[in-house]
mmCIF file with all atom_site columns, C-alpha atoms in Angstrom:
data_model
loop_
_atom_site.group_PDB
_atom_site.id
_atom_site.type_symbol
_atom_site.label_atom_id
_atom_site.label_alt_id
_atom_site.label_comp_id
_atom_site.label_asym_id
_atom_site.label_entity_id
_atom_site.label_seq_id
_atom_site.pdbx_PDB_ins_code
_atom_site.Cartn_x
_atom_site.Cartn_y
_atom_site.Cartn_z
_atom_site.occupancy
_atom_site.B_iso_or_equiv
_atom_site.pdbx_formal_charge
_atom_site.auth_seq_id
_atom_site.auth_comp_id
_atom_site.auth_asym_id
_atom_site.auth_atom_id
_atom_site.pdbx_PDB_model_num
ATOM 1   C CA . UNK A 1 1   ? 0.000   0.000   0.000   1.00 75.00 ? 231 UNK A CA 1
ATOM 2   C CA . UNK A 1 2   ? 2.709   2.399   0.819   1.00 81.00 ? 232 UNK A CA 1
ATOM 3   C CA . UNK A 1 3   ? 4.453   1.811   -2.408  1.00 85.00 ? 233 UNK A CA 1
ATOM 4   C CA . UNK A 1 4   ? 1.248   2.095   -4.346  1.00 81.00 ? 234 UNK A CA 1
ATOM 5   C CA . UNK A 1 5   ? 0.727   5.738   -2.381  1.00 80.00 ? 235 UNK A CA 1
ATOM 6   C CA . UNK A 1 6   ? 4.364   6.327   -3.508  1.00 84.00 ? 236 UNK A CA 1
ATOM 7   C CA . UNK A 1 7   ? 3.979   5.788   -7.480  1.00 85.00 ? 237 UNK A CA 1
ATOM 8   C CA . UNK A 1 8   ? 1.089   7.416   -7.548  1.00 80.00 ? 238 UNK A CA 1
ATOM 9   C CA . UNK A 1 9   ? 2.247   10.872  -5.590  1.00 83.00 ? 239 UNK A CA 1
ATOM 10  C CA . UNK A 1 10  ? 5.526   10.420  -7.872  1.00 82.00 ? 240 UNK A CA 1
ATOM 11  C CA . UNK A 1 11  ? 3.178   9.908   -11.138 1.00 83.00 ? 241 UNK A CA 1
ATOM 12  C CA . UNK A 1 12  ? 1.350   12.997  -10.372 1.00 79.00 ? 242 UNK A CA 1
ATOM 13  C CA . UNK A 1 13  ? 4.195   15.651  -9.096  1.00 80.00 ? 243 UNK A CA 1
ATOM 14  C CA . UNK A 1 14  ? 6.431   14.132  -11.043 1.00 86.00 ? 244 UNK A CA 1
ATOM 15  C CA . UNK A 1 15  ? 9.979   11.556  -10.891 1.00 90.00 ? 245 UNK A CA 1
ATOM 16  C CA . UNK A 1 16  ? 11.736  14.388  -9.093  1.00 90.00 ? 246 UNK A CA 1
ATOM 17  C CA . UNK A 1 17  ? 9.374   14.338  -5.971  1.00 86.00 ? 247 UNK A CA 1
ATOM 18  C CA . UNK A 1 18  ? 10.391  10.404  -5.572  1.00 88.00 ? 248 UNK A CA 1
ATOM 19  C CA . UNK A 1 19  ? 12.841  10.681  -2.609  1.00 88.00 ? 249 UNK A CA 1
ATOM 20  C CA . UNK A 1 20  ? 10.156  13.302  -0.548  1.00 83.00 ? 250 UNK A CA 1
ATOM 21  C CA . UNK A 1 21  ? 7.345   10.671  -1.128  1.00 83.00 ? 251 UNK A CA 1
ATOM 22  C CA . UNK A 1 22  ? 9.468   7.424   0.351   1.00 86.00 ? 252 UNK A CA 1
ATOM 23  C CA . UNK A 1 23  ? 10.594  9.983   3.328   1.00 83.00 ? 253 UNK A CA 1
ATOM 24  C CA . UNK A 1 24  ? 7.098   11.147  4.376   1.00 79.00 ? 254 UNK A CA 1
ATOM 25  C CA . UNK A 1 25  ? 5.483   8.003   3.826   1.00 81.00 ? 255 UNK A CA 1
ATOM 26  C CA . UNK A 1 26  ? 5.356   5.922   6.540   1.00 78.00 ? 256 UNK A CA 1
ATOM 27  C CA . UNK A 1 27  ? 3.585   2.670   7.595   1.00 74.00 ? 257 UNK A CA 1
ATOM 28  C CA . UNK A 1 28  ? 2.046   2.582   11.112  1.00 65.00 ? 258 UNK A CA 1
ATOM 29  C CA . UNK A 1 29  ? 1.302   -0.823  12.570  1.00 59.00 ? 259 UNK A CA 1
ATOM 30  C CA . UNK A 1 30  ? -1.554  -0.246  15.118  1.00 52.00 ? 260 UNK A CA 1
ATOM 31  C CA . UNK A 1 31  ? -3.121  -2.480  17.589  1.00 45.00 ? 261 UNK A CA 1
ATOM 32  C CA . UNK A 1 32  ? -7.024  -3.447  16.753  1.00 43.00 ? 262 UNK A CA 1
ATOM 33  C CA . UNK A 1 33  ? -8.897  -3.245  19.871  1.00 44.00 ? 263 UNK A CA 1
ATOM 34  C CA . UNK A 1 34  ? -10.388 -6.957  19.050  1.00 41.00 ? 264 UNK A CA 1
ATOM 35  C CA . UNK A 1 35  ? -9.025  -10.346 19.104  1.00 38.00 ? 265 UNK A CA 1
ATOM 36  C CA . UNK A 1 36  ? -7.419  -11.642 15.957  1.00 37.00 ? 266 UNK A CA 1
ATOM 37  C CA . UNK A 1 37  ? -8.258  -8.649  13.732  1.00 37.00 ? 267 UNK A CA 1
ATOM 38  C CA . UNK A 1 38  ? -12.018 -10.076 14.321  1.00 40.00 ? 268 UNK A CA 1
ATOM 39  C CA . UNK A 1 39  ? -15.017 -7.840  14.553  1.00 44.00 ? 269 UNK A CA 1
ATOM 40  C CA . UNK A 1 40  ? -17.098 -8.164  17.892  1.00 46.00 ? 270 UNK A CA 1
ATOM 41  C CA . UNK A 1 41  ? -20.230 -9.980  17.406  1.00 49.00 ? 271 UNK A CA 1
ATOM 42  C CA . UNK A 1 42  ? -23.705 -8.706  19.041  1.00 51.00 ? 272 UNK A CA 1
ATOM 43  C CA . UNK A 1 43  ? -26.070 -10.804 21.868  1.00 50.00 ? 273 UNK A CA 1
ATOM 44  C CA . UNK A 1 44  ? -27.244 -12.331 18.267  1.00 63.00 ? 274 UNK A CA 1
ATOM 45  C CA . UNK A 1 45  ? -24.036 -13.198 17.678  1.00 75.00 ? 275 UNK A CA 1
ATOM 46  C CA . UNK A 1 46  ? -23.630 -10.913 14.028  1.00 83.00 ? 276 UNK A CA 1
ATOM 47  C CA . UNK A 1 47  ? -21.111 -8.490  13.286  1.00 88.00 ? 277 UNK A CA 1
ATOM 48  C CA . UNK A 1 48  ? -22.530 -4.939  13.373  1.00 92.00 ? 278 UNK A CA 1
ATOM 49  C CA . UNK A 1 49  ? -21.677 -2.707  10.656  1.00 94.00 ? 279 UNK A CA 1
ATOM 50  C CA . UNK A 1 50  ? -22.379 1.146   9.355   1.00 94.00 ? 280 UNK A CA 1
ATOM 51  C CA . UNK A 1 51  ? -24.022 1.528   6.124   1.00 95.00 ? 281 UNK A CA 1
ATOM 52  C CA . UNK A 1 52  ? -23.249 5.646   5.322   1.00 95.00 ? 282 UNK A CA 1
ATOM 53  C CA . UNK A 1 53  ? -24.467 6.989   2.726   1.00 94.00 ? 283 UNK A CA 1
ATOM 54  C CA . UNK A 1 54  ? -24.127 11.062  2.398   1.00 92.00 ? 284 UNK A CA 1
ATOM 55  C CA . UNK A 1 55  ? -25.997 13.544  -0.462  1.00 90.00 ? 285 UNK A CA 1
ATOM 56  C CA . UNK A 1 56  ? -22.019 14.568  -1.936  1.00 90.00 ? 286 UNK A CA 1
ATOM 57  C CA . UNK A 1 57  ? -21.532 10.679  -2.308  1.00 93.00 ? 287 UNK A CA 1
ATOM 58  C CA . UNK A 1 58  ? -24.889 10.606  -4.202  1.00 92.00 ? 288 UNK A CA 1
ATOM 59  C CA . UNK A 1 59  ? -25.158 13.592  -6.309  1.00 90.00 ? 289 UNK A CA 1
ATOM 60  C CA . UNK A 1 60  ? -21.596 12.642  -7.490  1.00 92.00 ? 290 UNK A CA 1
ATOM 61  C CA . UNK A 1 61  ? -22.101 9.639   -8.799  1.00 92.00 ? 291 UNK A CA 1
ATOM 62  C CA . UNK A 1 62  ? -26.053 10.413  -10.022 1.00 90.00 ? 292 UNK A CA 1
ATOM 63  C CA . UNK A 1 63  ? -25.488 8.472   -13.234 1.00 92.00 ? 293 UNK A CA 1
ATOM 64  C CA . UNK A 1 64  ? -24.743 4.811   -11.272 1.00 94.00 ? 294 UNK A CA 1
ATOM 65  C CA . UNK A 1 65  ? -25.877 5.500   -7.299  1.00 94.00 ? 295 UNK A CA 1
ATOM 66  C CA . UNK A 1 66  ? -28.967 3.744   -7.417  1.00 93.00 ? 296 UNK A CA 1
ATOM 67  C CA . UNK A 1 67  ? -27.591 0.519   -9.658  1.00 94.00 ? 297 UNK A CA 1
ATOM 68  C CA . UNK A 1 68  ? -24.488 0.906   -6.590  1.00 94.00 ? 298 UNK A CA 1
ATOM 69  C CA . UNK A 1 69  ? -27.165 0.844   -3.750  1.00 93.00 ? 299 UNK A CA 1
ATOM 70  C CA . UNK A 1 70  ? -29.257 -1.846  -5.272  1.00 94.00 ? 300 UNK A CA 1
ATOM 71  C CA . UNK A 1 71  ? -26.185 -4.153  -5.598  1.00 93.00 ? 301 UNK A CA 1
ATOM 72  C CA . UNK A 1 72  ? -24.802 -3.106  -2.181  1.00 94.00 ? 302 UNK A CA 1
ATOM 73  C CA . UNK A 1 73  ? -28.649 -4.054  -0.384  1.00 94.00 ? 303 UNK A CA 1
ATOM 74  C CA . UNK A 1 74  ? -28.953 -6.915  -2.469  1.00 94.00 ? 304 UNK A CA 1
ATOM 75  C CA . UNK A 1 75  ? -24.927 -8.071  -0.635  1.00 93.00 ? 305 UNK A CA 1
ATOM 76  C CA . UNK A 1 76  ? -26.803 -6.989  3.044   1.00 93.00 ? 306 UNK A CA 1
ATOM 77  C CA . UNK A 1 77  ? -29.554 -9.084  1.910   1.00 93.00 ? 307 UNK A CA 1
ATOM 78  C CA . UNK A 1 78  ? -27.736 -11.438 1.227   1.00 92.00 ? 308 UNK A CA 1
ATOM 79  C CA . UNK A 1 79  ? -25.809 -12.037 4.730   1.00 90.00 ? 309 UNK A CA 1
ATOM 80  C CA . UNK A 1 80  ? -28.985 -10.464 6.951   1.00 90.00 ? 310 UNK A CA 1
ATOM 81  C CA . UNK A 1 81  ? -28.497 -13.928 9.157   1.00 90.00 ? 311 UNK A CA 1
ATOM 82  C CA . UNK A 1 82  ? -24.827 -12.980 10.215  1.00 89.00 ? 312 UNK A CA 1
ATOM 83  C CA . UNK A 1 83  ? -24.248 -9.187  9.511   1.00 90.00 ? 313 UNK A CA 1
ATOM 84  C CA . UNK A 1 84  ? -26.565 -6.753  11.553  1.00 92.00 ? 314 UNK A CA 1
ATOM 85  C CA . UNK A 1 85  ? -26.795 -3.582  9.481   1.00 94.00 ? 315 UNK A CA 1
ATOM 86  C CA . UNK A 1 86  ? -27.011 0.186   10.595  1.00 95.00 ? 316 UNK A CA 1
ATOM 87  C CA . UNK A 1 87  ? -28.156 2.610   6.977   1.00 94.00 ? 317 UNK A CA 1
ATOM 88  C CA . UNK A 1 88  ? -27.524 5.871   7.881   1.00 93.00 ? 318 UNK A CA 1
ATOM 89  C CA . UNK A 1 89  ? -28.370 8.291   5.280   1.00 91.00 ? 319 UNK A CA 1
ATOM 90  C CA . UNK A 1 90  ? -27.270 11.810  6.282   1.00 90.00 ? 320 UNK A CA 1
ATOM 91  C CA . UNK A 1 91  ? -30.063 13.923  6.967   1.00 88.00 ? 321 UNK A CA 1
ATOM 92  C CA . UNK A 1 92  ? -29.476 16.470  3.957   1.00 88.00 ? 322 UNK A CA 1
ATOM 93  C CA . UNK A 1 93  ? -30.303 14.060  1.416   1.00 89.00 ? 323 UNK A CA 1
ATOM 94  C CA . UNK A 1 94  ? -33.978 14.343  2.035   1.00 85.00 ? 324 UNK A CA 1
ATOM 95  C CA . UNK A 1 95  ? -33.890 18.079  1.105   1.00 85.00 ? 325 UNK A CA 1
ATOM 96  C CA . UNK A 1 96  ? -30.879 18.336  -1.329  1.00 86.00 ? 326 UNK A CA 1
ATOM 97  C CA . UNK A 1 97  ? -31.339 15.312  -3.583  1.00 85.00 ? 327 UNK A CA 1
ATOM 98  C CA . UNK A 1 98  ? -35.248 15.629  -3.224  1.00 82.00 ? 328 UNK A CA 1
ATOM 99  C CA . UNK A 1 99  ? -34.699 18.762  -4.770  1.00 86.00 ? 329 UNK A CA 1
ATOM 100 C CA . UNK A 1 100 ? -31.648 18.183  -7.583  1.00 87.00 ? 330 UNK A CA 1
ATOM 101 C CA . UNK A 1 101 ? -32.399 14.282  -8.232  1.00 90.00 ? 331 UNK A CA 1
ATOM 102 C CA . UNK A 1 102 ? -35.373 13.509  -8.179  1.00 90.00 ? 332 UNK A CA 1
ATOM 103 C CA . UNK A 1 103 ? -35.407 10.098  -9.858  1.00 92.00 ? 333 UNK A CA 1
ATOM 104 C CA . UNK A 1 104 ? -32.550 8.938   -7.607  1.00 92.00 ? 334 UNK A CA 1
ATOM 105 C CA . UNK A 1 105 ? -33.997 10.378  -4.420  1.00 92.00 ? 335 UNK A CA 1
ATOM 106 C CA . UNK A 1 106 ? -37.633 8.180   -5.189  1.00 93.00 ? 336 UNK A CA 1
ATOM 107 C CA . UNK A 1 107 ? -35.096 5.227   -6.242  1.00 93.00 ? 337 UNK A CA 1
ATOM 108 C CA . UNK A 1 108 ? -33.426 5.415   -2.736  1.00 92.00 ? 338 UNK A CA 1
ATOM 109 C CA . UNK A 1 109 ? -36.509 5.726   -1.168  1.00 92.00 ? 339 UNK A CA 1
ATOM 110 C CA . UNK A 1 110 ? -37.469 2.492   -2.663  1.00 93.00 ? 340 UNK A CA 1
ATOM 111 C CA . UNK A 1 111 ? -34.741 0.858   -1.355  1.00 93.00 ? 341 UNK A CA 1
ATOM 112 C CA . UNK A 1 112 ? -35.026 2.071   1.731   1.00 92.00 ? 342 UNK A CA 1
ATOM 113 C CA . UNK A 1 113 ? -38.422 0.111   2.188   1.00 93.00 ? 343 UNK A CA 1
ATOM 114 C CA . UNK A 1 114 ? -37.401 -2.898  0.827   1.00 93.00 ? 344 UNK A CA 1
ATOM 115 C CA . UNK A 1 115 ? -34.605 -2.667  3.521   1.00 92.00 ? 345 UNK A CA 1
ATOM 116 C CA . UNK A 1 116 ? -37.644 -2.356  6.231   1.00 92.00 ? 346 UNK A CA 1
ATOM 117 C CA . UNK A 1 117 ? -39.624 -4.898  4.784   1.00 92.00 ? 347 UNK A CA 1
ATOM 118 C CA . UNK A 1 118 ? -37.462 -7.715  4.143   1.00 93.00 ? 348 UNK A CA 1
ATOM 119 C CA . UNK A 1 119 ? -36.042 -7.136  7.187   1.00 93.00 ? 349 UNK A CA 1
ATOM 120 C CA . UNK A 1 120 ? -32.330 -6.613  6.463   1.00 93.00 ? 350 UNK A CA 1
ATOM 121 C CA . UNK A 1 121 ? -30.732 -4.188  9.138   1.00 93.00 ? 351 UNK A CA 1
ATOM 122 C CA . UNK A 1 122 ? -32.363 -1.009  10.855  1.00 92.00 ? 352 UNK A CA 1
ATOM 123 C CA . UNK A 1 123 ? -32.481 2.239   9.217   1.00 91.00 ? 353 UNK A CA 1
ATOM 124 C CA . UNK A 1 124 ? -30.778 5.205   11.995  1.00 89.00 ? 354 UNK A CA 1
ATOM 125 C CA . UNK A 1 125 ? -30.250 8.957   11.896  1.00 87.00 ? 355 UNK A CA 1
ATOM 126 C CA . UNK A 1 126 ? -27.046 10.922  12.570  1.00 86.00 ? 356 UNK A CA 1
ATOM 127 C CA . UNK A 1 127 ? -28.820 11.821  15.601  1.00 86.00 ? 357 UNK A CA 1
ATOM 128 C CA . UNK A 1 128 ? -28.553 8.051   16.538  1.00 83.00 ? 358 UNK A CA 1
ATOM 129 C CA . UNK A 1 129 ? -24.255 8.617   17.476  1.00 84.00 ? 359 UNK A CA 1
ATOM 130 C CA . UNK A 1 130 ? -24.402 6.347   20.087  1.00 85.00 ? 360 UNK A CA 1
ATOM 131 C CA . UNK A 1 131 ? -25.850 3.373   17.585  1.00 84.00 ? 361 UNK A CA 1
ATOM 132 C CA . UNK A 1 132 ? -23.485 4.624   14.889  1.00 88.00 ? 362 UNK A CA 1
ATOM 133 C CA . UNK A 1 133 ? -20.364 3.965   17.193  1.00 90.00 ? 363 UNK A CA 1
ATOM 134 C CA . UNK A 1 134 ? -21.149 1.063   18.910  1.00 90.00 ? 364 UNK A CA 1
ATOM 135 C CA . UNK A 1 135 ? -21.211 -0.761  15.216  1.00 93.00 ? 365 UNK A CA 1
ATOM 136 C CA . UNK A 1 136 ? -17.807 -3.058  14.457  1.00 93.00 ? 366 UNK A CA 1
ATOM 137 C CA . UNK A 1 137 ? -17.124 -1.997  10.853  1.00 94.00 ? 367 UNK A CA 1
ATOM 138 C CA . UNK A 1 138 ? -18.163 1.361   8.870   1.00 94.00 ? 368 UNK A CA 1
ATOM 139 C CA . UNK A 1 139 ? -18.470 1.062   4.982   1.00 95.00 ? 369 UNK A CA 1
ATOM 140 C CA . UNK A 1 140 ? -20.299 3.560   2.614   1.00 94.00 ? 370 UNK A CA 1
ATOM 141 C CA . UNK A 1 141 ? -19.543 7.211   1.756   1.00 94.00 ? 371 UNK A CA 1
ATOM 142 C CA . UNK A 1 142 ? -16.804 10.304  3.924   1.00 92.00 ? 372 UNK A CA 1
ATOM 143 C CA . UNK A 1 143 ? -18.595 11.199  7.195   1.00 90.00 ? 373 UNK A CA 1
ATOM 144 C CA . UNK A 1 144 ? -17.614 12.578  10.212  1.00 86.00 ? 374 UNK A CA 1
ATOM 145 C CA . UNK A 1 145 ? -17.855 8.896   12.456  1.00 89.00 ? 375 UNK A CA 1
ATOM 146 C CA . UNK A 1 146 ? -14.806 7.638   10.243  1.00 91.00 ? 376 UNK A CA 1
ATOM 147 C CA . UNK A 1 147 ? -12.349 9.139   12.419  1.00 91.00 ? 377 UNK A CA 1
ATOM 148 C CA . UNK A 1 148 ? -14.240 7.815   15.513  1.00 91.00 ? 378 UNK A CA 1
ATOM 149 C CA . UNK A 1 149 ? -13.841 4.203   14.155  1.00 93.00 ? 379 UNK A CA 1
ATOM 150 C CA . UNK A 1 150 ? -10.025 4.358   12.944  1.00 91.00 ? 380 UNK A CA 1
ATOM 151 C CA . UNK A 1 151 ? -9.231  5.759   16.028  1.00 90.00 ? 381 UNK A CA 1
ATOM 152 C CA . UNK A 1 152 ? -10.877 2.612   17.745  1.00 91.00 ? 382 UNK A CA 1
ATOM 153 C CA . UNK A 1 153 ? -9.350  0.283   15.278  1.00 90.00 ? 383 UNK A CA 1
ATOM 154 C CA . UNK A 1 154 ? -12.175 -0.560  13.925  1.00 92.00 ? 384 UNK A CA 1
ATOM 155 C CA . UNK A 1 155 ? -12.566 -1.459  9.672   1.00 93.00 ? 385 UNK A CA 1
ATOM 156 C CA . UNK A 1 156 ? -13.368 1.504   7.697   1.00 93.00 ? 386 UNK A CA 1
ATOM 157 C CA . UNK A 1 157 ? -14.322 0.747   4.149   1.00 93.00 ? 387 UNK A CA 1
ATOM 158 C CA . UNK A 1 158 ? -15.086 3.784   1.791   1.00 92.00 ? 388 UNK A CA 1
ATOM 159 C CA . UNK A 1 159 ? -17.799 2.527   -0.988  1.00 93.00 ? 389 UNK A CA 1
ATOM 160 C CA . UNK A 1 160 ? -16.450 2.949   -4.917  1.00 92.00 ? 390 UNK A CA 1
ATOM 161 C CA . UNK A 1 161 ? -19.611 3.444   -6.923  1.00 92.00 ? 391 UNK A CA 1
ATOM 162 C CA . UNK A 1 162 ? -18.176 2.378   -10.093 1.00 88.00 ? 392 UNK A CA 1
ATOM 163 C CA . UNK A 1 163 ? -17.410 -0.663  -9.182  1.00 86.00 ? 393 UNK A CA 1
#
């Protein structure tokens, strides 16, 4: 990983920036705070993880978003019997992409439901901090909890729409 950060940084400010790039770099090990690099399980005995999804990460990606979410609920789906799922959608999105997007924001709604319905996690609010941080894992869009859980040692995974 560092060497990958390394090419890159050198590929962009050019050959000559090589030697600041492999000084500044570094590679921290840290200590998780769970056994064996393992995510806690809840009394149900499922890992708990942080489904974030924020209006920038949406309106961004507009063209693919709701084929990313649909593939992304479909994976929760998938594992409902041993992942126990937290969507947070920040709160803007209601107003912003109601407003700009209107096909995507009636296309996340939609999925929202079928989240409900089918049972496969709980939908929570940023208001909800204490839920948000007691979860093992975070994976979706930039928010302000991802500091929260590196600083724990706990998995943060930043969702790619294009892929």
């Amino acid at each position: 990983m560092r060497q990958m950060y390394i090419e890159k940084l050198t590929e962009f400010a050019g050959e000559n920036t090589r030697d600041l790039w492999e000084q500044k770099i570094k590679v921290i090990e840290k200590k998780r705070n769970f056994t064996d690099n393992a995510m806690a399980l809840d009394a149900k005995g499922k890992k708990r993880i942080l489904f974030y999804i924020s209006a920038s990460g949406l309106m961004e990606n507009s063209d693919v978003a709701a084929d990313k979410l649909r593939n992304v609920v479909d994976i929760f789906a998938e594992y409902k019997d041993t992942m126990d799922v937290y969507w947070c959608v920040q709160e803007s999105v209601n107003t912003l992409l109601s407003e700009v997007d209107r096909e995507l924001f009636c296309e996340l709604k939609k999925m929202e439901q079928r989240f409900l319905i089918e049972e496969i996690g709980h939908i929570c609010s940023e208001k909800d901090r204490k839920e948000l941080l007691s979860c093992d894992a975070y994976y979706g869009d930039t928010s302000p909890v991802i500091r929260e859980f590196r600083n724990a040692g706990k998995p943060v995974m930043i969702m790619d729409y294009r892929v």
